[in-house]
């Protein structure tokens, strides 16, 4: 299985020109990297410009770059007639060329009070509209609630990201032993073959251990994904 490396740019950078520059450097850097799937999740306002430059051509054996969003709303018109000021639907993302969407990131749970219930609704909307959903969790118990009512056959488009809160943006990654243990526990809980990623202070020094020793299928990367050289190094090491 190809490692999946997801870049979460969060609320960065502040200009379109910078976003384009970071993306171009990553694209150039991974040109010859082998067999990895890279997903770039910029802020909504940069999705459009980046969707014009991602390379949809899948070259066998080489790295492919796909587009992802950092969040999605659960309603899709005609329900509600689109009267949800400020929100972005799964259909909009799909029509823009997004293949992935991050759902339930700990920052959204913390600052925007997202609950397992709203995360569940977002997941349903994303999966029903053909997006691949990356569900972030830091506890095993969040899985069951988030997946309530989701049919087993839809889980093929679900990816789980284990992101221990203490490791996010702190520079203190989870130990490989603990991460590996959680990876196995999550797999046991979910009982379906899906990709499980690790996220939290990943850098080029620790990245390959999370994949090779802790046996994750890939990584979700915040800070280091905005540093093209470091991000490309991570991709090369895994
Ligand atoms: C994240 O926010 O998903 C994340 C993993 O951040 P960082 O890599 O900066 O810890």
PDB file of C-alpha atoms and ligand atoms in Angstrom:
ATOM      1  CA  UNK A   1       0.000   0.000   0.000  1.00  0.00           C
ATOM      2  CA  UNK A   2       1.355   3.451  -0.962  1.00  0.00           C
ATOM      3  CA  UNK A   3       2.131   5.627   2.077  1.00  0.00           C
ATOM      4  CA  UNK A   4      -0.314   8.526   2.341  1.00  0.00           C
ATOM      5  CA  UNK A   5       1.201  11.840   3.402  1.00  0.00           C
ATOM      6  CA  UNK A   6      -1.318  14.583   4.185  1.00  0.00           C
ATOM      7  CA  UNK A   7      -0.333  18.241   4.557  1.00  0.00           C
ATOM      8  CA  UNK A   8      -2.578  20.304   6.828  1.00  0.00           C
ATOM      9  CA  UNK A   9      -1.650  23.932   6.197  1.00  0.00           C
ATOM     10  CA  UNK A  10      -4.172  25.121   8.807  1.00  0.00           C
ATOM     11  CA  UNK A  11      -4.717  28.923   8.552  1.00  0.00           C
ATOM     12  CA  UNK A  12      -1.511  29.445   6.544  1.00  0.00           C
ATOM     13  CA  UNK A  13      -0.035  31.129   4.539  1.00  0.00           C
ATOM     14  CA  UNK A  14      -1.536  34.616   4.394  1.00  0.00           C
ATOM     15  CA  UNK A  15      -1.270  35.324   0.675  1.00  0.00           C
ATOM     16  CA  UNK A  16      -2.121  33.520  -2.550  1.00  0.00           C
ATOM     17  CA  UNK A  17       1.406  34.129  -3.846  1.00  0.00           C
ATOM     18  CA  UNK A  18       2.948  32.356  -0.855  1.00  0.00           C
ATOM     19  CA  UNK A  19       0.512  29.466  -1.145  1.00  0.00           C
ATOM     20  CA  UNK A  20       1.411  29.013  -4.782  1.00  0.00           C
ATOM     21  CA  UNK A  21       5.118  29.249  -3.996  1.00  0.00           C
ATOM     22  CA  UNK A  22       4.962  26.603  -1.242  1.00  0.00           C
ATOM     23  CA  UNK A  23       2.930  24.326  -3.478  1.00  0.00           C
ATOM     24  CA  UNK A  24       5.276  24.757  -6.454  1.00  0.00           C
ATOM     25  CA  UNK A  25       8.330  23.943  -4.337  1.00  0.00           C
ATOM     26  CA  UNK A  26       6.665  20.807  -2.963  1.00  0.00           C
ATOM     27  CA  UNK A  27       5.583  19.731  -6.430  1.00  0.00           C
ATOM     28  CA  UNK A  28       9.075  20.237  -7.796  1.00  0.00           C
ATOM     29  CA  UNK A  29      10.648  18.489  -4.803  1.00  0.00           C
ATOM     30  CA  UNK A  30       8.584  15.318  -5.049  1.00  0.00           C
ATOM     31  CA  UNK A  31       8.917  14.957  -8.798  1.00  0.00           C
ATOM     32  CA  UNK A  32      11.130  11.904  -8.564  1.00  0.00           C
ATOM     33  CA  UNK A  33       9.983  10.588  -5.185  1.00  0.00           C
ATOM     34  CA  UNK A  34       8.782   7.016  -5.424  1.00  0.00           C
ATOM     35  CA  UNK A  35       5.352   5.645  -4.851  1.00  0.00           C
ATOM     36  CA  UNK A  36       3.722   7.969  -2.340  1.00  0.00           C
ATOM     37  CA  UNK A  37       0.350   9.700  -2.337  1.00  0.00           C
ATOM     38  CA  UNK A  38       0.606  13.291  -1.143  1.00  0.00           C
ATOM     39  CA  UNK A  39      -2.501  15.286  -0.237  1.00  0.00           C
ATOM     40  CA  UNK A  40      -2.269  19.046   0.185  1.00  0.00           C
ATOM     41  CA  UNK A  41      -5.005  20.594   2.351  1.00  0.00           C
ATOM     42  CA  UNK A  42      -4.723  24.387   2.065  1.00  0.00           C
ATOM     43  CA  UNK A  43      -7.264  26.866   3.454  1.00  0.00           C
ATOM     44  CA  UNK A  44     -10.502  27.022   1.403  1.00  0.00           C
ATOM     45  CA  UNK A  45      -9.496  30.305  -0.240  1.00  0.00           C
ATOM     46  CA  UNK A  46      -6.453  28.686  -1.911  1.00  0.00           C
ATOM     47  CA  UNK A  47      -8.150  25.474  -3.062  1.00  0.00           C
ATOM     48  CA  UNK A  48      -9.048  26.917  -6.394  1.00  0.00           C
ATOM     49  CA  UNK A  49      -5.591  28.149  -7.365  1.00  0.00           C
ATOM     50  CA  UNK A  50      -4.011  24.887  -6.235  1.00  0.00           C
ATOM     51  CA  UNK A  51      -6.602  22.750  -7.995  1.00  0.00           C
ATOM     52  CA  UNK A  52      -5.407  24.349 -11.228  1.00  0.00           C
ATOM     53  CA  UNK A  53      -1.859  23.160 -10.718  1.00  0.00           C
ATOM     54  CA  UNK A  54      -2.126  19.718  -9.104  1.00  0.00           C
ATOM     55  CA  UNK A  55      -1.179  17.085 -11.572  1.00  0.00           C
ATOM     56  CA  UNK A  56      -4.092  14.737 -12.044  1.00  0.00           C
ATOM     57  CA  UNK A  57      -1.954  12.416 -14.164  1.00  0.00           C
ATOM     58  CA  UNK A  58      -1.110   9.320 -12.163  1.00  0.00           C
ATOM     59  CA  UNK A  59       2.351   8.165 -13.097  1.00  0.00           C
ATOM     60  CA  UNK A  60       2.857   4.627 -11.991  1.00  0.00           C
ATOM     61  CA  UNK A  61       5.423   4.198  -9.275  1.00  0.00           C
ATOM     62  CA  UNK A  62       5.857   7.927  -8.741  1.00  0.00           C
ATOM     63  CA  UNK A  63       4.391  10.342  -6.219  1.00  0.00           C
ATOM     64  CA  UNK A  64       0.959  11.746  -6.949  1.00  0.00           C
ATOM     65  CA  UNK A  65      -0.324  14.998  -5.457  1.00  0.00           C
ATOM     66  CA  UNK A  66      -3.994  15.303  -4.597  1.00  0.00           C
ATOM     67  CA  UNK A  67      -6.112  18.085  -3.189  1.00  0.00           C
ATOM     68  CA  UNK A  68      -7.894  18.049   0.162  1.00  0.00           C
ATOM     69  CA  UNK A  69      -9.901  20.450   2.334  1.00  0.00           C
ATOM     70  CA  UNK A  70      -9.525  21.036   6.068  1.00  0.00           C
ATOM     71  CA  UNK A  71     -13.220  20.883   6.884  1.00  0.00           C
ATOM     72  CA  UNK A  72     -16.687  20.606   5.338  1.00  0.00           C
ATOM     73  CA  UNK A  73     -20.260  21.465   6.303  1.00  0.00           C
ATOM     74  CA  UNK A  74     -22.819  18.670   6.574  1.00  0.00           C
ATOM     75  CA  UNK A  75     -25.699  20.117   4.518  1.00  0.00           C
ATOM     76  CA  UNK A  76     -25.900  19.949   0.757  1.00  0.00           C
ATOM     77  CA  UNK A  77     -28.411  21.969  -1.222  1.00  0.00           C
ATOM     78  CA  UNK A  78     -31.273  21.578  -2.025  1.00  0.00           C
ATOM     79  CA  UNK A  79     -31.694  20.790   1.716  1.00  0.00           C
ATOM     80  CA  UNK A  80     -31.776  24.214   3.337  1.00  0.00           C
ATOM     81  CA  UNK A  81     -31.389  25.866  -0.080  1.00  0.00           C
ATOM     82  CA  UNK A  82     -27.786  26.691   0.654  1.00  0.00           C
ATOM     83  CA  UNK A  83     -28.762  29.134   3.386  1.00  0.00           C
ATOM     84  CA  UNK A  84     -25.714  28.498   5.561  1.00  0.00           C
ATOM     85  CA  UNK A  85     -23.667  31.662   5.444  1.00  0.00           C
ATOM     86  CA  UNK A  86     -19.964  31.058   5.501  1.00  0.00           C
ATOM     87  CA  UNK A  87     -20.122  27.296   5.030  1.00  0.00           C
ATOM     88  CA  UNK A  88     -18.694  25.025   2.317  1.00  0.00           C
ATOM     89  CA  UNK A  89     -20.480  21.865   1.162  1.00  0.00           C
ATOM     90  CA  UNK A  90     -19.066  18.486   0.204  1.00  0.00           C
ATOM     91  CA  UNK A  91     -20.487  18.972  -3.292  1.00  0.00           C
ATOM     92  CA  UNK A  92     -18.582  22.244  -3.679  1.00  0.00           C
ATOM     93  CA  UNK A  93     -15.356  20.523  -2.676  1.00  0.00           C
ATOM     94  CA  UNK A  94     -15.945  17.601  -4.999  1.00  0.00           C
ATOM     95  CA  UNK A  95     -16.771  19.904  -7.916  1.00  0.00           C
ATOM     96  CA  UNK A  96     -13.560  21.815  -7.296  1.00  0.00           C
ATOM     97  CA  UNK A  97     -11.442  18.686  -7.662  1.00  0.00           C
ATOM     98  CA  UNK A  98     -10.942  17.868  -3.987  1.00  0.00           C
ATOM     99  CA  UNK A  99     -10.525  14.181  -3.320  1.00  0.00           C
ATOM    100  CA  UNK A 100      -9.994  14.324   0.442  1.00  0.00           C
ATOM    101  CA  UNK A 101     -11.313  16.230   3.433  1.00  0.00           C
ATOM    102  CA  UNK A 102     -10.059  16.376   7.021  1.00  0.00           C
ATOM    103  CA  UNK A 103     -12.862  16.038   9.583  1.00  0.00           C
ATOM    104  CA  UNK A 104     -12.825  16.396  13.363  1.00  0.00           C
ATOM    105  CA  UNK A 105      -9.378  17.927  13.786  1.00  0.00           C
ATOM    106  CA  UNK A 106      -8.680  18.595  17.473  1.00  0.00           C
ATOM    107  CA  UNK A 107      -8.439  22.337  16.812  1.00  0.00           C
ATOM    108  CA  UNK A 108     -11.967  22.298  15.424  1.00  0.00           C
ATOM    109  CA  UNK A 109     -13.182  20.267  18.399  1.00  0.00           C
ATOM    110  CA  UNK A 110     -11.490  22.721  20.770  1.00  0.00           C
ATOM    111  CA  UNK A 111     -12.069  26.159  19.224  1.00  0.00           C
ATOM    112  CA  UNK A 112     -15.310  25.533  17.331  1.00  0.00           C
ATOM    113  CA  UNK A 113     -16.859  23.119  19.803  1.00  0.00           C
ATOM    114  CA  UNK A 114     -17.314  20.366  17.244  1.00  0.00           C
ATOM    115  CA  UNK A 115     -18.874  17.313  18.813  1.00  0.00           C
ATOM    116  CA  UNK A 116     -18.977  13.647  17.857  1.00  0.00           C
ATOM    117  CA  UNK A 117     -22.496  14.341  16.581  1.00  0.00           C
ATOM    118  CA  UNK A 118     -21.537  17.152  14.197  1.00  0.00           C
ATOM    119  CA  UNK A 119     -18.449  15.223  13.123  1.00  0.00           C
ATOM    120  CA  UNK A 120     -20.696  12.261  12.338  1.00  0.00           C
ATOM    121  CA  UNK A 121     -22.908  14.467  10.131  1.00  0.00           C
ATOM    122  CA  UNK A 122     -19.891  15.880   8.310  1.00  0.00           C
ATOM    123  CA  UNK A 123     -18.493  12.398   7.739  1.00  0.00           C
ATOM    124  CA  UNK A 124     -21.782  11.198   6.292  1.00  0.00           C
ATOM    125  CA  UNK A 125     -21.997  14.139   3.912  1.00  0.00           C
ATOM    126  CA  UNK A 126     -18.384  13.757   2.784  1.00  0.00           C
ATOM    127  CA  UNK A 127     -18.685  10.017   2.156  1.00  0.00           C
ATOM    128  CA  UNK A 128     -22.074  10.297   0.443  1.00  0.00           C
ATOM    129  CA  UNK A 129     -20.596  12.846  -1.942  1.00  0.00           C
ATOM    130  CA  UNK A 130     -17.625  10.708  -2.884  1.00  0.00           C
ATOM    131  CA  UNK A 131     -14.935  12.416  -0.828  1.00  0.00           C
ATOM    132  CA  UNK A 132     -12.329  10.463   1.111  1.00  0.00           C
ATOM    133  CA  UNK A 133     -12.709  11.496   4.736  1.00  0.00           C
ATOM    134  CA  UNK A 134      -9.741  11.738   7.093  1.00  0.00           C
ATOM    135  CA  UNK A 135     -11.216  11.446  10.577  1.00  0.00           C
ATOM    136  CA  UNK A 136      -8.928  12.796  13.313  1.00  0.00           C
ATOM    137  CA  UNK A 137      -9.137  11.212  16.736  1.00  0.00           C
ATOM    138  CA  UNK A 138      -7.069  11.197  19.860  1.00  0.00           C
ATOM    139  CA  UNK A 139      -9.111   8.609  21.748  1.00  0.00           C
ATOM    140  CA  UNK A 140     -10.428   5.262  20.653  1.00  0.00           C
ATOM    141  CA  UNK A 141     -13.886   6.113  22.020  1.00  0.00           C
ATOM    142  CA  UNK A 142     -14.312   8.876  19.404  1.00  0.00           C
ATOM    143  CA  UNK A 143     -14.420   6.313  16.593  1.00  0.00           C
ATOM    144  CA  UNK A 144     -17.703   4.627  17.471  1.00  0.00           C
ATOM    145  CA  UNK A 145     -19.604   7.897  17.924  1.00  0.00           C
ATOM    146  CA  UNK A 146     -18.248   9.447  14.753  1.00  0.00           C
ATOM    147  CA  UNK A 147     -19.172   6.407  12.662  1.00  0.00           C
ATOM    148  CA  UNK A 148     -22.717   5.932  13.947  1.00  0.00           C
ATOM    149  CA  UNK A 149     -25.067   4.981  11.095  1.00  0.00           C
ATOM    150  CA  UNK A 150     -22.350   4.832   8.444  1.00  0.00           C
ATOM    151  CA  UNK A 151     -22.652   1.731   6.271  1.00  0.00           C
ATOM    152  CA  UNK A 152     -19.746  -0.685   6.239  1.00  0.00           C
ATOM    153  CA  UNK A 153     -19.283  -0.376   2.471  1.00  0.00           C
ATOM    154  CA  UNK A 154     -18.762   3.394   2.854  1.00  0.00           C
ATOM    155  CA  UNK A 155     -15.819   2.817   5.157  1.00  0.00           C
ATOM    156  CA  UNK A 156     -13.588   2.093   2.178  1.00  0.00           C
ATOM    157  CA  UNK A 157     -13.317   5.873   1.768  1.00  0.00           C
ATOM    158  CA  UNK A 158     -12.519   6.491   5.408  1.00  0.00           C
ATOM    159  CA  UNK A 159      -9.029   7.162   6.724  1.00  0.00           C
ATOM    160  CA  UNK A 160      -8.325   7.512  10.429  1.00  0.00           C
ATOM    161  CA  UNK A 161      -5.661   9.836  11.773  1.00  0.00           C
ATOM    162  CA  UNK A 162      -4.421   9.204  15.299  1.00  0.00           C
ATOM    163  CA  UNK A 163      -3.397  12.628  16.572  1.00  0.00           C
ATOM    164  CA  UNK A 164      -2.601  12.738  20.281  1.00  0.00           C
ATOM    165  CA  UNK A 165      -3.400  16.272  21.435  1.00  0.00           C
ATOM    166  CA  UNK A 166      -0.199  16.668  23.433  1.00  0.00           C
ATOM    167  CA  UNK A 167       1.780  16.143  20.215  1.00  0.00           C
ATOM    168  CA  UNK A 168      -0.021  18.600  17.942  1.00  0.00           C
ATOM    169  CA  UNK A 169       2.057  21.664  17.217  1.00  0.00           C
ATOM    170  CA  UNK A 170       4.166  21.163  20.342  1.00  0.00           C
ATOM    171  CA  UNK A 171       7.326  19.701  18.847  1.00  0.00           C
ATOM    172  CA  UNK A 172       6.872  16.711  21.173  1.00  0.00           C
ATOM    173  CA  UNK A 173       5.837  13.744  19.070  1.00  0.00           C
ATOM    174  CA  UNK A 174       4.280  10.639  20.573  1.00  0.00           C
ATOM    175  CA  UNK A 175       6.700   7.840  21.387  1.00  0.00           C
ATOM    176  CA  UNK A 176       6.910   5.181  18.702  1.00  0.00           C
ATOM    177  CA  UNK A 177       5.893   2.471  21.214  1.00  0.00           C
ATOM    178  CA  UNK A 178       2.741   4.301  22.331  1.00  0.00           C
ATOM    179  CA  UNK A 179       1.816   5.220  18.756  1.00  0.00           C
ATOM    180  CA  UNK A 180       2.266   1.620  17.623  1.00  0.00           C
ATOM    181  CA  UNK A 181       0.098   0.368  20.474  1.00  0.00           C
ATOM    182  CA  UNK A 182      -2.660   2.865  19.597  1.00  0.00           C
ATOM    183  CA  UNK A 183      -2.411   1.922  15.947  1.00  0.00           C
ATOM    184  CA  UNK A 184      -3.109  -1.736  16.802  1.00  0.00           C
ATOM    185  CA  UNK A 185      -5.893  -0.830  19.236  1.00  0.00           C
ATOM    186  CA  UNK A 186      -7.587   1.355  16.613  1.00  0.00           C
ATOM    187  CA  UNK A 187      -7.324  -1.415  14.036  1.00  0.00           C
ATOM    188  CA  UNK A 188      -8.897  -3.852  16.461  1.00  0.00           C
ATOM    189  CA  UNK A 189     -11.746  -1.428  17.184  1.00  0.00           C
ATOM    190  CA  UNK A 190     -12.530  -0.608  13.579  1.00  0.00           C
ATOM    191  CA  UNK A 191     -12.416  -4.221  12.358  1.00  0.00           C
ATOM    192  CA  UNK A 192     -12.200  -3.046   8.734  1.00  0.00           C
ATOM    193  CA  UNK A 193      -9.138  -2.646   6.560  1.00  0.00           C
ATOM    194  CA  UNK A 194      -8.673   1.106   6.330  1.00  0.00           C
ATOM    195  CA  UNK A 195      -5.673   3.409   6.308  1.00  0.00           C
ATOM    196  CA  UNK A 196      -4.546   4.750   9.666  1.00  0.00           C
ATOM    197  CA  UNK A 197      -2.250   7.774   9.823  1.00  0.00           C
ATOM    198  CA  UNK A 198      -0.196   9.268  12.627  1.00  0.00           C
ATOM    199  CA  UNK A 199      -0.118  13.034  13.200  1.00  0.00           C
ATOM    200  CA  UNK A 200       1.605  15.242  15.774  1.00  0.00           C
ATOM    201  CA  UNK A 201       5.003  16.955  15.489  1.00  0.00           C
ATOM    202  CA  UNK A 202       6.200  14.811  12.623  1.00  0.00           C
ATOM    203  CA  UNK A 203       9.520  15.881  11.114  1.00  0.00           C
ATOM    204  CA  UNK A 204      12.128  14.391   8.820  1.00  0.00           C
ATOM    205  CA  UNK A 205      13.884  12.784  11.801  1.00  0.00           C
ATOM    206  CA  UNK A 206      10.945  10.810  13.176  1.00  0.00           C
ATOM    207  CA  UNK A 207       8.716  10.339  10.094  1.00  0.00           C
ATOM    208  CA  UNK A 208      10.016   7.007   8.899  1.00  0.00           C
ATOM    209  CA  UNK A 209       9.767   5.429  12.385  1.00  0.00           C
ATOM    210  CA  UNK A 210       6.029   6.108  12.480  1.00  0.00           C
ATOM    211  CA  UNK A 211       5.616   4.304   9.188  1.00  0.00           C
ATOM    212  CA  UNK A 212       8.223   1.577   9.462  1.00  0.00           C
ATOM    213  CA  UNK A 213       8.269   0.824  13.197  1.00  0.00           C
ATOM    214  CA  UNK A 214       4.832   1.950  14.388  1.00  0.00           C
ATOM    215  CA  UNK A 215       3.270   0.554  11.175  1.00  0.00           C
ATOM    216  CA  UNK A 216       1.070   3.507  10.211  1.00  0.00           C
ATOM    217  CA  UNK A 217      -0.029   3.774   6.577  1.00  0.00           C
ATOM    218  CA  UNK A 218       1.042   7.380   6.471  1.00  0.00           C
ATOM    219  CA  UNK A 219       1.233  10.739   8.216  1.00  0.00           C
ATOM    220  CA  UNK A 220      -0.793  13.884   8.808  1.00  0.00           C
ATOM    221  CA  UNK A 221       1.564  16.821   8.986  1.00  0.00           C
ATOM    222  CA  UNK A 222       0.938  20.383  10.153  1.00  0.00           C
ATOM    223  CA  UNK A 223       3.875  22.711  10.685  1.00  0.00           C
ATOM    224  CA  UNK A 224       6.437  20.782   8.649  1.00  0.00           C
ATOM    225  CA  UNK A 225       4.136  20.737   5.608  1.00  0.00           C
ATOM    226  CA  UNK A 226       4.605  24.493   5.215  1.00  0.00           C
ATOM    227  CA  UNK A 227       8.377  24.064   4.935  1.00  0.00           C
ATOM    228  CA  UNK A 228       8.827  22.594   1.460  1.00  0.00           C
ATOM    229  CA  UNK A 229      12.380  21.285   2.006  1.00  0.00           C
ATOM    230  CA  UNK A 230      11.464  19.552   5.251  1.00  0.00           C
ATOM    231  CA  UNK A 231       8.198  18.216   3.841  1.00  0.00           C
ATOM    232  CA  UNK A 232       9.919  16.782   0.780  1.00  0.00           C
ATOM    233  CA  UNK A 233      12.543  15.164   3.031  1.00  0.00           C
ATOM    234  CA  UNK A 234       9.740  13.518   5.013  1.00  0.00           C
ATOM    235  CA  UNK A 235       8.232  12.135   1.822  1.00  0.00           C
ATOM    236  CA  UNK A 236      11.595  10.817   0.712  1.00  0.00           C
ATOM    237  CA  UNK A 237      12.271   9.103   4.046  1.00  0.00           C
ATOM    238  CA  UNK A 238       8.998   7.209   4.109  1.00  0.00           C
TER     239      UNK A 238
HETATM  240  C1  LIG B   1      -1.975  18.729  12.786  1.00  0.00           C
HETATM  241  O1  LIG B   1      -2.386  19.826  13.112  1.00  0.00           O
HETATM  242  O2  LIG B   1      -2.736  17.910  12.230  1.00  0.00           O
HETATM  243  C2  LIG B   1      -0.587  18.390  13.066  1.00  0.00           C
HETATM  244  C3  LIG B   1      -0.225  17.156  12.989  1.00  0.00           C
HETATM  245  O3  LIG B   1       0.235  19.457  13.384  1.00  0.00           O
HETATM  246  P1  LIG B   1       1.824  19.414  13.657  1.00  0.00           P
HETATM  247  O4  LIG B   1       2.438  18.507  12.625  1.00  0.00           O
HETATM  248  O5  LIG B   1       2.255  20.813  13.535  1.00  0.00           O
HETATM  249  O6  LIG B   1       2.001  18.849  15.034  1.00  0.00           O
END
